[in-house]
Coordinates of C-alpha atoms in Angstrom, one line a residue:
X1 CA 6.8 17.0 -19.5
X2 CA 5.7 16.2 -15.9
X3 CA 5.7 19.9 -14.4
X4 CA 4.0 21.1 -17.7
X5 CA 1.4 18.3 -17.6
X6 CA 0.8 19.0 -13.8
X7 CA 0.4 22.5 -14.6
X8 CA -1.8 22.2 -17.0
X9 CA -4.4 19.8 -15.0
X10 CA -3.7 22.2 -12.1
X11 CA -5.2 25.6 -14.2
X12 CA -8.2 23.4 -15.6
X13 CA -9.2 22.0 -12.4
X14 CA -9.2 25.5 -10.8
X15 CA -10.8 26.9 -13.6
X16 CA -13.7 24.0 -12.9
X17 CA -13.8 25.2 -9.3
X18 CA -12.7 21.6 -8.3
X19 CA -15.9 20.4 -9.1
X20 CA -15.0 18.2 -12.3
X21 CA -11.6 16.5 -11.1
X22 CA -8.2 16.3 -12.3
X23 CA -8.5 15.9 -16.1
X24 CA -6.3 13.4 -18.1
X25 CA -4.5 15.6 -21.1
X26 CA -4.5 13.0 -23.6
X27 CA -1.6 14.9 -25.3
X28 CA 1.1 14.2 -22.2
X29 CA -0.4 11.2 -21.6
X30 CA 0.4 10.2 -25.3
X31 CA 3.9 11.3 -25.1
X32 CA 5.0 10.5 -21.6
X33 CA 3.9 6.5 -23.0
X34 CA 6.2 7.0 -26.1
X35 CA 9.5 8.3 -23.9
X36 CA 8.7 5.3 -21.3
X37 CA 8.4 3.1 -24.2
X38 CA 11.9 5.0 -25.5
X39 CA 13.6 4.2 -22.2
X40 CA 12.4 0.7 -22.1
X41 CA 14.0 -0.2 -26.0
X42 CA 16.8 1.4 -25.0
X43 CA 17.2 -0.6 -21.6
X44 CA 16.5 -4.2 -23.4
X45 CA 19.4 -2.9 -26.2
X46 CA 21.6 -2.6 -23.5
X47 CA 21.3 -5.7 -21.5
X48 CA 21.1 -7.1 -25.5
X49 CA 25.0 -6.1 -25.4
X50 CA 25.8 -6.9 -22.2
X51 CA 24.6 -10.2 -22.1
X52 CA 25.3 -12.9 -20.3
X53 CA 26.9 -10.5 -18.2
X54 CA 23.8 -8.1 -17.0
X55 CA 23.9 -5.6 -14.4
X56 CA 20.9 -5.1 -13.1
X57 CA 21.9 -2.7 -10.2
X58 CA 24.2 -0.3 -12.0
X59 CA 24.7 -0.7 -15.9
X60 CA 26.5 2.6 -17.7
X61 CA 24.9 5.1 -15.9
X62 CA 25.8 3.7 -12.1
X63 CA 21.9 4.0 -11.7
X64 CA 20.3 1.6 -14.1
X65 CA 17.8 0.9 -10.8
X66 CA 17.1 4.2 -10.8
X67 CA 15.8 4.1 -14.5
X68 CA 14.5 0.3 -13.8
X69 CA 11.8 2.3 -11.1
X70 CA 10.9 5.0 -13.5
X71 CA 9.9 2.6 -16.0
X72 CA 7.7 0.6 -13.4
X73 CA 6.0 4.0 -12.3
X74 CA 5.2 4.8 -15.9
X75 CA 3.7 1.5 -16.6
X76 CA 1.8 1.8 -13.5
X77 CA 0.4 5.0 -14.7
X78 CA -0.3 3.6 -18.1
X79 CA -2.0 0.7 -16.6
X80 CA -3.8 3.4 -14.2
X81 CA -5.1 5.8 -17.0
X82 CA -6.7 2.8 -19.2
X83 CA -7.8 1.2 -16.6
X84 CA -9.2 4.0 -14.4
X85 CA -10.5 7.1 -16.8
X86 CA -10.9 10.1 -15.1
X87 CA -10.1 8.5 -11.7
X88 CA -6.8 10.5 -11.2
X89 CA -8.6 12.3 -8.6
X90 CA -11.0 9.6 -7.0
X91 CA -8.6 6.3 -7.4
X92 CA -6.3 5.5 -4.6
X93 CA -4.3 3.3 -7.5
X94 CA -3.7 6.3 -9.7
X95 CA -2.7 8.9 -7.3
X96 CA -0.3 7.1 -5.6
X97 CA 1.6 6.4 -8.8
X98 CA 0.6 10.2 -10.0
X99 CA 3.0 10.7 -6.8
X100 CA 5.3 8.7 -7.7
X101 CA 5.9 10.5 -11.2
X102 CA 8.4 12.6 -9.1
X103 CA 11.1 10.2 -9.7
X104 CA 10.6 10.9 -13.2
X105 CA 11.7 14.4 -12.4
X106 CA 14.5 13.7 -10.3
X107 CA 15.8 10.8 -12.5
X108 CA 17.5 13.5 -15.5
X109 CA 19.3 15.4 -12.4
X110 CA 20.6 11.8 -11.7
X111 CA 21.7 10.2 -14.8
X112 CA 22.2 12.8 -16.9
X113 CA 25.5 14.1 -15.1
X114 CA 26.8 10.5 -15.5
X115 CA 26.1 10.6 -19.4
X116 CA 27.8 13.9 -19.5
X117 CA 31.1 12.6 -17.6
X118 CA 31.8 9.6 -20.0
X119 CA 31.6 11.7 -23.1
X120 CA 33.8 14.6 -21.2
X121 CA 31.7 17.1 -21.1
X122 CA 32.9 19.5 -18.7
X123 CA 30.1 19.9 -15.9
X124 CA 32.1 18.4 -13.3
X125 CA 30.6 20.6 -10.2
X126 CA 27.7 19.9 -11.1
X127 CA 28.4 15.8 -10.8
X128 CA 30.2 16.5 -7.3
X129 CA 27.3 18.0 -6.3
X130 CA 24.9 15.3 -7.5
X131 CA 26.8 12.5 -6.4
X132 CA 27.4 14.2 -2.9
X133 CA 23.9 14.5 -2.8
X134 CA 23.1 11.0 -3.3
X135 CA 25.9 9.6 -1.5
X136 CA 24.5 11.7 1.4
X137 CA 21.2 9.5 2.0
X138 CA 23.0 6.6 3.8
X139 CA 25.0 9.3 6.3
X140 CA 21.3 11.3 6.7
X141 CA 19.4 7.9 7.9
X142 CA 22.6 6.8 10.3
X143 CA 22.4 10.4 12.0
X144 CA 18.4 10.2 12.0
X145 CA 19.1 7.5 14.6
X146 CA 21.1 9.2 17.5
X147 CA 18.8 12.0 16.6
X148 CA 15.6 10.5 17.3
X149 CA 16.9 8.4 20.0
X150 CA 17.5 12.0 22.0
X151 CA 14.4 13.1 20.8
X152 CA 12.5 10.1 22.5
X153 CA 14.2 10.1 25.7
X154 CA 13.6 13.7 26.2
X155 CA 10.1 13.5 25.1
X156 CA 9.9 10.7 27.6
X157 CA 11.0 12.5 30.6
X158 CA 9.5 15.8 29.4
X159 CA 5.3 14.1 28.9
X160 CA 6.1 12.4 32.0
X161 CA 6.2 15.5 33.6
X162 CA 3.4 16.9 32.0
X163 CA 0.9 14.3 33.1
X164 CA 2.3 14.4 36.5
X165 CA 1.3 18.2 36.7
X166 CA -1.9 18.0 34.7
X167 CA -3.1 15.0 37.4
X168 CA -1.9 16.8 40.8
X169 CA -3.5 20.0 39.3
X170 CA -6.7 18.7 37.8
X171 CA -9.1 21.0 38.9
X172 CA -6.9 24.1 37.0
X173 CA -6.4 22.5 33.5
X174 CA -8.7 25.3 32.0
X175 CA -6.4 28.2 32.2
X176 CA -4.5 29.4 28.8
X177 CA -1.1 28.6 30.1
X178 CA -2.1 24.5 31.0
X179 CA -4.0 24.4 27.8
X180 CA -0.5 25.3 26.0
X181 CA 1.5 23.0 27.9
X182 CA -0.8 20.0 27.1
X183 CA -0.7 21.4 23.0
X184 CA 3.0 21.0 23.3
X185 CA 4.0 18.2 25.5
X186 CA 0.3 16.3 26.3
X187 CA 1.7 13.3 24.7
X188 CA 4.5 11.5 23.5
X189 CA 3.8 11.6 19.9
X190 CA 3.2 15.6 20.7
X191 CA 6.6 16.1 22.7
X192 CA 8.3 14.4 20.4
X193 CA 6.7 16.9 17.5
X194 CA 7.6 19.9 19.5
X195 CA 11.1 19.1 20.1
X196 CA 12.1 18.3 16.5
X197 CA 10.2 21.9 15.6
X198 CA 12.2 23.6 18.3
X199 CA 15.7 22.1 16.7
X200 CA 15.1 22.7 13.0
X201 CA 13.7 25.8 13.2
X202 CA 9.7 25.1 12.8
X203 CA 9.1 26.7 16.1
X204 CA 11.8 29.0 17.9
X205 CA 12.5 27.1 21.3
X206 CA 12.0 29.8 23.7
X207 CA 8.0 29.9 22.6
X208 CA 8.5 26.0 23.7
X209 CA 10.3 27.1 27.2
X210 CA 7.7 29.9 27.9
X211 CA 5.0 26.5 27.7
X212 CA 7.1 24.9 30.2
X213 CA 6.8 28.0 32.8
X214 CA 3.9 25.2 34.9
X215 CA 6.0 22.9 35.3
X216 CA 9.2 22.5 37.6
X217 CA 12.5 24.1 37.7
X218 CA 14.4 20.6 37.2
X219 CA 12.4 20.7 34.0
X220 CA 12.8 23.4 32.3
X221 CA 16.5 23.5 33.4
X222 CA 17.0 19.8 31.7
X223 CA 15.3 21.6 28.0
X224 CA 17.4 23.9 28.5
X225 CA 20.9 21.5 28.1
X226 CA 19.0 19.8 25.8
X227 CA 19.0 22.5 23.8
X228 CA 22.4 23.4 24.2
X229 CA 23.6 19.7 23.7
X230 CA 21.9 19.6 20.4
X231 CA 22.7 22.9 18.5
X232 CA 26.4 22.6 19.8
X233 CA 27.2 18.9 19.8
X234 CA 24.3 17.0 17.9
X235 CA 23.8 19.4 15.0
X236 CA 27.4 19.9 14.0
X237 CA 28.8 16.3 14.0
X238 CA 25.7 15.7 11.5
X239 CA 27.0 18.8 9.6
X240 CA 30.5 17.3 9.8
X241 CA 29.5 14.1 8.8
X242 CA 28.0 15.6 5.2
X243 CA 30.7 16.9 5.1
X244 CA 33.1 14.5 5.3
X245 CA 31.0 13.1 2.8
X246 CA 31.1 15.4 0.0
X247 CA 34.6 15.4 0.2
X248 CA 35.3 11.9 0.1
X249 CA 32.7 11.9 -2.8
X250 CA 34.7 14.9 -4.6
X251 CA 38.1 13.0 -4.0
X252 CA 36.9 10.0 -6.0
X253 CA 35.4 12.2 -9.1

């Protein structure tokens, strides 16, 4: 109901040359109310039964806060539409929570695996691979960190550089080579961009070497082993970590 009823407002607006705004398709608003509603009954019923004992984090699913969010966002975007007619493209209120509707679309992929397992319905890859997939977040954000520590450092050392070379050679800053160097490494925040492009693939590092050829050797040799360092050392424990993960996770199942 989501993708259809951002599909639909996507065609009309085109059609309107983006002149008119996003409309508001009473017929999904209408009906993405009533399954909000749905979800809500069906949440009170169950803390109905489960009373006094209430489990507010996980319930039958494992992910009643999961479903506890998508019911907020919903009401949000209720509260949004009645309050804010034909603002989905001009209030800052409504289009956060129209971006938020996402975890409407992600919640099914969640839950309904879950569902399927306590009534022994055989999709049991497909639950590994959910649950690997959510059990992954924790690892991701603990690897971020020795990632982007890295990262930093280097960027440090490698703007450092930079600025030294753009000051001793002011009066040359014009030519196309400086003007690449400063696009890649004239800041920190900058460095630190171009570095994370050159590891995950948005830029292929050698482009970023070839920006380096101004500066000096002891640079350019220290991107090069850091590099090397990441796509040998850095790179694969992360991938062994996920790993490790998704095993662990399909042990359990």
């Amino acid at each position: 109901l989501v993708m259809a009823e951002l599909q639909y407002s996507s065609v009309s607006a085109r059609d309107s040359g983006y002149k008119v705004g996003i409309p508001d398709p009473v017929f999904f608003l209408v009906f993405a109310d009533l399954f909000c509603y749905a979800l809500l009954v069906d949440m009170i019923l169950h803390f109905v039964l489960e009373f006094p004992r209430i489990d507010f984090w996980k319930g039958r699913t494992g992910y009643r806060w999961f479903n506890i969010l998508v019911i907020v966002q919903q009401f949000l975007g209720t509260i949004g539409h009645l309050s804010f007619p034909g603002g989905r493209s001009t209030s800052t209120f409504r289009i956060v929570v129209a971006q938020l509707s996402v975890l409407r679309v992600i919640r099914p992929m969640v839950v309904l695996p879950e569902i399927a397992a306590q009534i022994h319905t055989p999709i049991t890859e497909l639950r590994v691979m959910i649950r690997s997939l959510t059990g992954a977040l924790q690892p991701l954000i603990l690897c971020c960190i020795p990632f982007i520590f890295f990262i930093a450092n280097f960027g440090v050392f490698v703007c450092e550089g930079t600025i030294i070379y753009l000051v001793r050679n002011s009066g040359n800053n014009s030519s196309p080579e400086v003007q690449l160097l400063v696009d890649s490494f004239g800041s920190l925040s900058v460095s630190m961009l171009s570095l994370y492009q050159a590891i995950l693939g948005g830029m292929d590092w050698g482009d970023l070497y070839s920006a380096m050829t101004p500066l000096s050797w002891y640079l350019k040799a220290t991107f090069l082993c850091f590099i090397c360092f990441n796509f040998i050392a850095m790179l694969n424990i992360v991938a062994a970590v996920f790993i490790k993960v998704t095993f662990l996770r399909s042990e359990n199942d």
